[in-house]
Amino acid sequence: MAENVMLPIRTRPSLTAAEIAALGLSLAHLGAGPQSATARRALRHLFDDLEAETDVIATTLATLTSPLDGATARRARTAAIAITARLVVRLHYADARGDVTIREVEPVTCLVHREHWYLVGWCRMRQSIRAFRFDRMLAVEATEIPARPHRADRFLPFQPRTRAVNALTS
């Protein structure tokens, strides 16, 4: 007779910021589906032991665990597919002043910073790393243009530019 064997379960998995953002983006696509409440609760538990400013954690967590609106979710899905397939996306993007540009971007990862979702990638127009807010994207078009491989851990959009650029070249 076989004995019941209990496998050890890690109660606090150690995930990178990129892994947490990927989980959050996946959850954002779930909308209000039947598993979404359980999945969002699990994501909240990942933040229990983080040592950072309380307001930063609370804001980021709220963003990570809130469903995206339909239009933003479609743009995020297009970007996520392009990241996986390593294809360039064409963004119709309104900057903070409302100026609209069309850019080809080699997408690398998606992340959350406080209350906003961002697509992080190599902007071919600016020839540098850029973080694009999903709520400022007017459209995201898939292309068949291959993107160069980029390591997500080298893209540090909220750090001084020289440090981020140095990370790309090292």
PDB file of C-alpha atoms in Angstrom:
ATOM      1  CA  MET A   1       0.000   0.000   0.000  1.00  0.00           C
ATOM      2  CA  ALA A   2       1.374   3.413  -1.003  1.00  0.00           C
ATOM      3  CA  GLU A   3       1.841   5.967   1.711  1.00  0.00           C
ATOM      4  CA  ASN A   4       0.557   9.483   1.308  1.00  0.00           C
ATOM      5  CA  VAL A   5       3.622  11.604   0.817  1.00  0.00           C
ATOM      6  CA  MET A   6       3.416  15.318   1.422  1.00  0.00           C
ATOM      7  CA  LEU A   7       5.708  17.377  -0.741  1.00  0.00           C
ATOM      8  CA  PRO A   8       7.213  20.439   0.888  1.00  0.00           C
ATOM      9  CA  ILE A   9       5.595  23.636  -0.324  1.00  0.00           C
ATOM     10  CA  ARG A  10       7.431  26.920  -0.206  1.00  0.00           C
ATOM     11  CA  THR A  11       5.035  29.377   1.313  1.00  0.00           C
ATOM     12  CA  ARG A  12       6.964  32.458   0.205  1.00  0.00           C
ATOM     13  CA  PRO A  13       8.300  31.949  -3.297  1.00  0.00           C
ATOM     14  CA  SER A  14      11.180  34.189  -4.225  1.00  0.00           C
ATOM     15  CA  LEU A  15      10.276  35.932  -7.457  1.00  0.00           C
ATOM     16  CA  THR A  16      12.055  38.649  -9.364  1.00  0.00           C
ATOM     17  CA  ALA A  17      10.373  41.956 -10.126  1.00  0.00           C
ATOM     18  CA  ALA A  18      10.100  40.868 -13.781  1.00  0.00           C
ATOM     19  CA  GLU A  19       8.357  37.627 -12.758  1.00  0.00           C
ATOM     20  CA  ILE A  20       5.931  39.492 -10.502  1.00  0.00           C
ATOM     21  CA  ALA A  21       5.166  41.958 -13.318  1.00  0.00           C
ATOM     22  CA  ALA A  22       4.582  39.073 -15.750  1.00  0.00           C
ATOM     23  CA  LEU A  23       2.159  37.493 -13.293  1.00  0.00           C
ATOM     24  CA  GLY A  24       0.431  40.811 -12.805  1.00  0.00           C
ATOM     25  CA  LEU A  25       0.070  41.368 -16.547  1.00  0.00           C
ATOM     26  CA  SER A  26      -1.392  37.888 -16.913  1.00  0.00           C
ATOM     27  CA  LEU A  27      -3.823  38.646 -14.098  1.00  0.00           C
ATOM     28  CA  ALA A  28      -4.789  41.909 -15.730  1.00  0.00           C
ATOM     29  CA  HIS A  29      -5.886  39.885 -18.769  1.00  0.00           C
ATOM     30  CA  LEU A  30      -8.054  37.623 -16.600  1.00  0.00           C
ATOM     31  CA  GLY A  31     -10.475  40.437 -15.971  1.00  0.00           C
ATOM     32  CA  ALA A  32     -13.136  39.244 -13.560  1.00  0.00           C
ATOM     33  CA  GLY A  33     -12.856  35.556 -14.489  1.00  0.00           C
ATOM     34  CA  PRO A  34     -13.595  32.833 -11.941  1.00  0.00           C
ATOM     35  CA  GLN A  35      -9.965  32.309 -10.934  1.00  0.00           C
ATOM     36  CA  SER A  36      -9.001  35.967 -10.900  1.00  0.00           C
ATOM     37  CA  ALA A  37      -9.859  36.686  -7.246  1.00  0.00           C
ATOM     38  CA  THR A  38      -7.780  33.732  -6.035  1.00  0.00           C
ATOM     39  CA  ALA A  39      -4.888  34.606  -8.329  1.00  0.00           C
ATOM     40  CA  ARG A  40      -4.915  38.261  -7.251  1.00  0.00           C
ATOM     41  CA  ARG A  41      -4.969  37.235  -3.583  1.00  0.00           C
ATOM     42  CA  ALA A  42      -1.905  35.043  -4.215  1.00  0.00           C
ATOM     43  CA  LEU A  43      -0.116  37.956  -5.860  1.00  0.00           C
ATOM     44  CA  ARG A  44      -0.901  40.155  -2.842  1.00  0.00           C
ATOM     45  CA  HIS A  45       0.747  37.539  -0.596  1.00  0.00           C
ATOM     46  CA  LEU A  46       3.990  37.912  -2.584  1.00  0.00           C
ATOM     47  CA  PHE A  47       4.185  41.487  -1.313  1.00  0.00           C
ATOM     48  CA  ASP A  48       3.723  40.638   2.372  1.00  0.00           C
ATOM     49  CA  ASP A  49       7.429  40.514   3.201  1.00  0.00           C
ATOM     50  CA  LEU A  50       8.711  43.299   0.981  1.00  0.00           C
ATOM     51  CA  GLU A  51      10.568  46.077   2.713  1.00  0.00           C
ATOM     52  CA  ALA A  52       9.814  49.326   0.943  1.00  0.00           C
ATOM     53  CA  GLU A  53       7.776  52.444   1.355  1.00  0.00           C
ATOM     54  CA  THR A  54       4.233  51.433   2.243  1.00  0.00           C
ATOM     55  CA  ASP A  55       2.592  53.826  -0.233  1.00  0.00           C
ATOM     56  CA  VAL A  56       4.776  52.554  -3.092  1.00  0.00           C
ATOM     57  CA  ILE A  57       3.892  48.928  -2.317  1.00  0.00           C
ATOM     58  CA  ALA A  58       0.198  49.718  -1.896  1.00  0.00           C
ATOM     59  CA  THR A  59      -0.006  51.678  -5.150  1.00  0.00           C
ATOM     60  CA  THR A  60       1.986  49.130  -7.140  1.00  0.00           C
ATOM     61  CA  LEU A  61       0.010  46.240  -5.695  1.00  0.00           C
ATOM     62  CA  ALA A  62      -3.296  47.923  -6.500  1.00  0.00           C
ATOM     63  CA  THR A  63      -2.134  48.417 -10.100  1.00  0.00           C
ATOM     64  CA  LEU A  64      -0.845  44.844 -10.408  1.00  0.00           C
ATOM     65  CA  THR A  65      -4.060  43.344  -9.101  1.00  0.00           C
ATOM     66  CA  SER A  66      -6.595  45.478 -10.959  1.00  0.00           C
ATOM     67  CA  PRO A  67      -7.958  44.302 -14.307  1.00  0.00           C
ATOM     68  CA  LEU A  68      -7.015  46.433 -17.298  1.00  0.00           C
ATOM     69  CA  ASP A  69      -9.790  48.025 -19.310  1.00  0.00           C
ATOM     70  CA  GLY A  70     -10.568  46.232 -22.587  1.00  0.00           C
ATOM     71  CA  ALA A  71      -8.644  48.537 -24.942  1.00  0.00           C
ATOM     72  CA  THR A  72      -5.539  48.603 -22.741  1.00  0.00           C
ATOM     73  CA  ALA A  73      -5.705  44.819 -22.292  1.00  0.00           C
ATOM     74  CA  ARG A  74      -5.724  44.365 -26.098  1.00  0.00           C
ATOM     75  CA  ARG A  75      -2.687  46.632 -26.464  1.00  0.00           C
ATOM     76  CA  ALA A  76      -0.910  44.774 -23.645  1.00  0.00           C
ATOM     77  CA  ARG A  77      -1.742  41.414 -25.218  1.00  0.00           C
ATOM     78  CA  THR A  78      -0.303  42.534 -28.581  1.00  0.00           C
ATOM     79  CA  ALA A  79       2.868  43.696 -26.821  1.00  0.00           C
ATOM     80  CA  ALA A  80       3.148  40.461 -24.810  1.00  0.00           C
ATOM     81  CA  ILE A  81       2.839  38.346 -27.961  1.00  0.00           C
ATOM     82  CA  ALA A  82       5.543  40.452 -29.639  1.00  0.00           C
ATOM     83  CA  ILE A  83       7.852  40.032 -26.628  1.00  0.00           C
ATOM     84  CA  THR A  84       7.485  36.258 -26.794  1.00  0.00           C
ATOM     85  CA  ALA A  85       7.880  36.133 -30.584  1.00  0.00           C
ATOM     86  CA  ARG A  86      10.736  38.706 -30.522  1.00  0.00           C
ATOM     87  CA  LEU A  87       9.022  40.963 -33.021  1.00  0.00           C
ATOM     88  CA  VAL A  88       9.016  44.735 -33.321  1.00  0.00           C
ATOM     89  CA  VAL A  89       5.791  46.582 -32.509  1.00  0.00           C
ATOM     90  CA  ARG A  90       4.672  49.886 -33.992  1.00  0.00           C
ATOM     91  CA  LEU A  91       3.340  52.234 -31.324  1.00  0.00           C
ATOM     92  CA  HIS A  92       1.097  55.226 -31.909  1.00  0.00           C
ATOM     93  CA  TYR A  93       2.059  57.045 -28.732  1.00  0.00           C
ATOM     94  CA  ALA A  94       0.986  60.283 -27.059  1.00  0.00           C
ATOM     95  CA  ASP A  95       3.648  61.675 -24.738  1.00  0.00           C
ATOM     96  CA  ALA A  96       2.968  63.641 -21.546  1.00  0.00           C
ATOM     97  CA  ARG A  97       2.369  66.834 -23.589  1.00  0.00           C
ATOM     98  CA  GLY A  98      -0.046  65.028 -25.917  1.00  0.00           C
ATOM     99  CA  ASP A  99       2.345  65.018 -28.887  1.00  0.00           C
ATOM    100  CA  VAL A 100       1.732  61.882 -30.967  1.00  0.00           C
ATOM    101  CA  THR A 101       4.541  59.901 -32.590  1.00  0.00           C
ATOM    102  CA  ILE A 102       4.674  56.586 -34.384  1.00  0.00           C
ATOM    103  CA  ARG A 103       7.590  54.495 -33.166  1.00  0.00           C
ATOM    104  CA  GLU A 104       9.014  51.087 -33.889  1.00  0.00           C
ATOM    105  CA  VAL A 105       9.956  49.447 -30.612  1.00  0.00           C
ATOM    106  CA  GLU A 106      11.791  46.221 -29.846  1.00  0.00           C
ATOM    107  CA  PRO A 107       9.722  45.172 -26.817  1.00  0.00           C
ATOM    108  CA  VAL A 108      11.551  43.577 -23.919  1.00  0.00           C
ATOM    109  CA  THR A 109       9.246  43.407 -20.916  1.00  0.00           C
ATOM    110  CA  CYS A 110       6.237  44.912 -19.206  1.00  0.00           C
ATOM    111  CA  LEU A 111       6.355  46.329 -15.708  1.00  0.00           C
ATOM    112  CA  VAL A 112       4.385  48.330 -13.210  1.00  0.00           C
ATOM    113  CA  HIS A 113       5.642  51.488 -11.577  1.00  0.00           C
ATOM    114  CA  ARG A 114       3.206  52.866  -9.040  1.00  0.00           C
ATOM    115  CA  GLU A 115      -0.152  53.278 -10.789  1.00  0.00           C
ATOM    116  CA  HIS A 116       0.911  52.666 -14.396  1.00  0.00           C
ATOM    117  CA  TRP A 117       1.717  49.710 -16.633  1.00  0.00           C
ATOM    118  CA  TYR A 118       4.670  50.206 -18.973  1.00  0.00           C
ATOM    119  CA  LEU A 119       6.070  48.502 -22.033  1.00  0.00           C
ATOM    120  CA  VAL A 120       9.860  48.644 -21.836  1.00  0.00           C
ATOM    121  CA  GLY A 121      11.864  48.312 -25.009  1.00  0.00           C
ATOM    122  CA  TRP A 122      14.454  49.650 -27.393  1.00  0.00           C
ATOM    123  CA  CYS A 123      12.956  52.603 -29.262  1.00  0.00           C
ATOM    124  CA  ARG A 124      14.373  52.638 -32.774  1.00  0.00           C
ATOM    125  CA  MET A 125      13.429  56.304 -33.246  1.00  0.00           C
ATOM    126  CA  ARG A 126      15.290  57.501 -30.122  1.00  0.00           C
ATOM    127  CA  GLN A 127      17.966  54.772 -30.289  1.00  0.00           C
ATOM    128  CA  SER A 128      17.668  54.084 -26.575  1.00  0.00           C
ATOM    129  CA  ILE A 129      15.748  52.319 -23.863  1.00  0.00           C
ATOM    130  CA  ARG A 130      12.299  53.727 -23.294  1.00  0.00           C
ATOM    131  CA  ALA A 131       9.343  52.931 -21.070  1.00  0.00           C
ATOM    132  CA  PHE A 132       5.950  53.548 -22.678  1.00  0.00           C
ATOM    133  CA  ARG A 133       2.838  53.895 -20.559  1.00  0.00           C
ATOM    134  CA  PHE A 134       0.061  51.645 -21.831  1.00  0.00           C
ATOM    135  CA  ASP A 135      -2.568  54.295 -21.113  1.00  0.00           C
ATOM    136  CA  ARG A 136      -0.796  56.696 -23.493  1.00  0.00           C
ATOM    137  CA  MET A 137      -0.682  54.210 -26.355  1.00  0.00           C
ATOM    138  CA  LEU A 138      -3.271  55.010 -28.980  1.00  0.00           C
ATOM    139  CA  ALA A 139      -2.517  51.791 -30.864  1.00  0.00           C
ATOM    140  CA  VAL A 140      -0.053  48.906 -30.860  1.00  0.00           C
ATOM    141  CA  GLU A 141       0.475  47.157 -34.175  1.00  0.00           C
ATOM    142  CA  ALA A 142       2.193  43.819 -34.550  1.00  0.00           C
ATOM    143  CA  THR A 143       4.833  43.633 -37.263  1.00  0.00           C
ATOM    144  CA  GLU A 144       6.771  40.777 -38.800  1.00  0.00           C
ATOM    145  CA  ILE A 145      10.065  42.617 -38.225  1.00  0.00           C
ATOM    146  CA  PRO A 146      12.428  40.565 -36.042  1.00  0.00           C
ATOM    147  CA  ALA A 147      13.615  42.297 -32.869  1.00  0.00           C
ATOM    148  CA  ARG A 148      17.121  41.829 -31.548  1.00  0.00           C
ATOM    149  CA  PRO A 149      17.273  39.758 -28.369  1.00  0.00           C
ATOM    150  CA  HIS A 150      17.522  41.890 -25.234  1.00  0.00           C
ATOM    151  CA  ARG A 151      17.849  40.718 -21.647  1.00  0.00           C
ATOM    152  CA  ALA A 152      15.048  42.137 -19.521  1.00  0.00           C
ATOM    153  CA  ASP A 153      17.306  42.501 -16.473  1.00  0.00           C
ATOM    154  CA  ARG A 154      19.443  45.010 -18.377  1.00  0.00           C
ATOM    155  CA  PHE A 155      16.532  47.341 -19.023  1.00  0.00           C
ATOM    156  CA  LEU A 156      16.332  49.709 -16.092  1.00  0.00           C
ATOM    157  CA  PRO A 157      13.954  52.462 -17.233  1.00  0.00           C
ATOM    158  CA  PHE A 158      13.544  54.273 -13.904  1.00  0.00           C
ATOM    159  CA  GLN A 159      17.243  54.702 -13.253  1.00  0.00           C
ATOM    160  CA  PRO A 160      19.579  57.402 -14.576  1.00  0.00           C
ATOM    161  CA  ARG A 161      19.998  56.969 -18.327  1.00  0.00           C
ATOM    162  CA  THR A 162      23.780  56.560 -18.189  1.00  0.00           C
ATOM    163  CA  ARG A 163      23.400  53.619 -15.810  1.00  0.00           C
ATOM    164  CA  ALA A 164      20.776  51.956 -18.033  1.00  0.00           C
ATOM    165  CA  VAL A 165      22.824  52.484 -21.196  1.00  0.00           C
ATOM    166  CA  ASN A 166      25.956  51.165 -19.444  1.00  0.00           C
ATOM    167  CA  ALA A 167      24.002  48.046 -18.478  1.00  0.00           C
ATOM    168  CA  LEU A 168      23.231  47.448 -22.148  1.00  0.00           C
ATOM    169  CA  THR A 169      26.852  47.618 -23.205  1.00  0.00           C
ATOM    170  CA  SER A 170      28.388  45.586 -20.374  1.00  0.00           C
TER     171      SER A 170
END
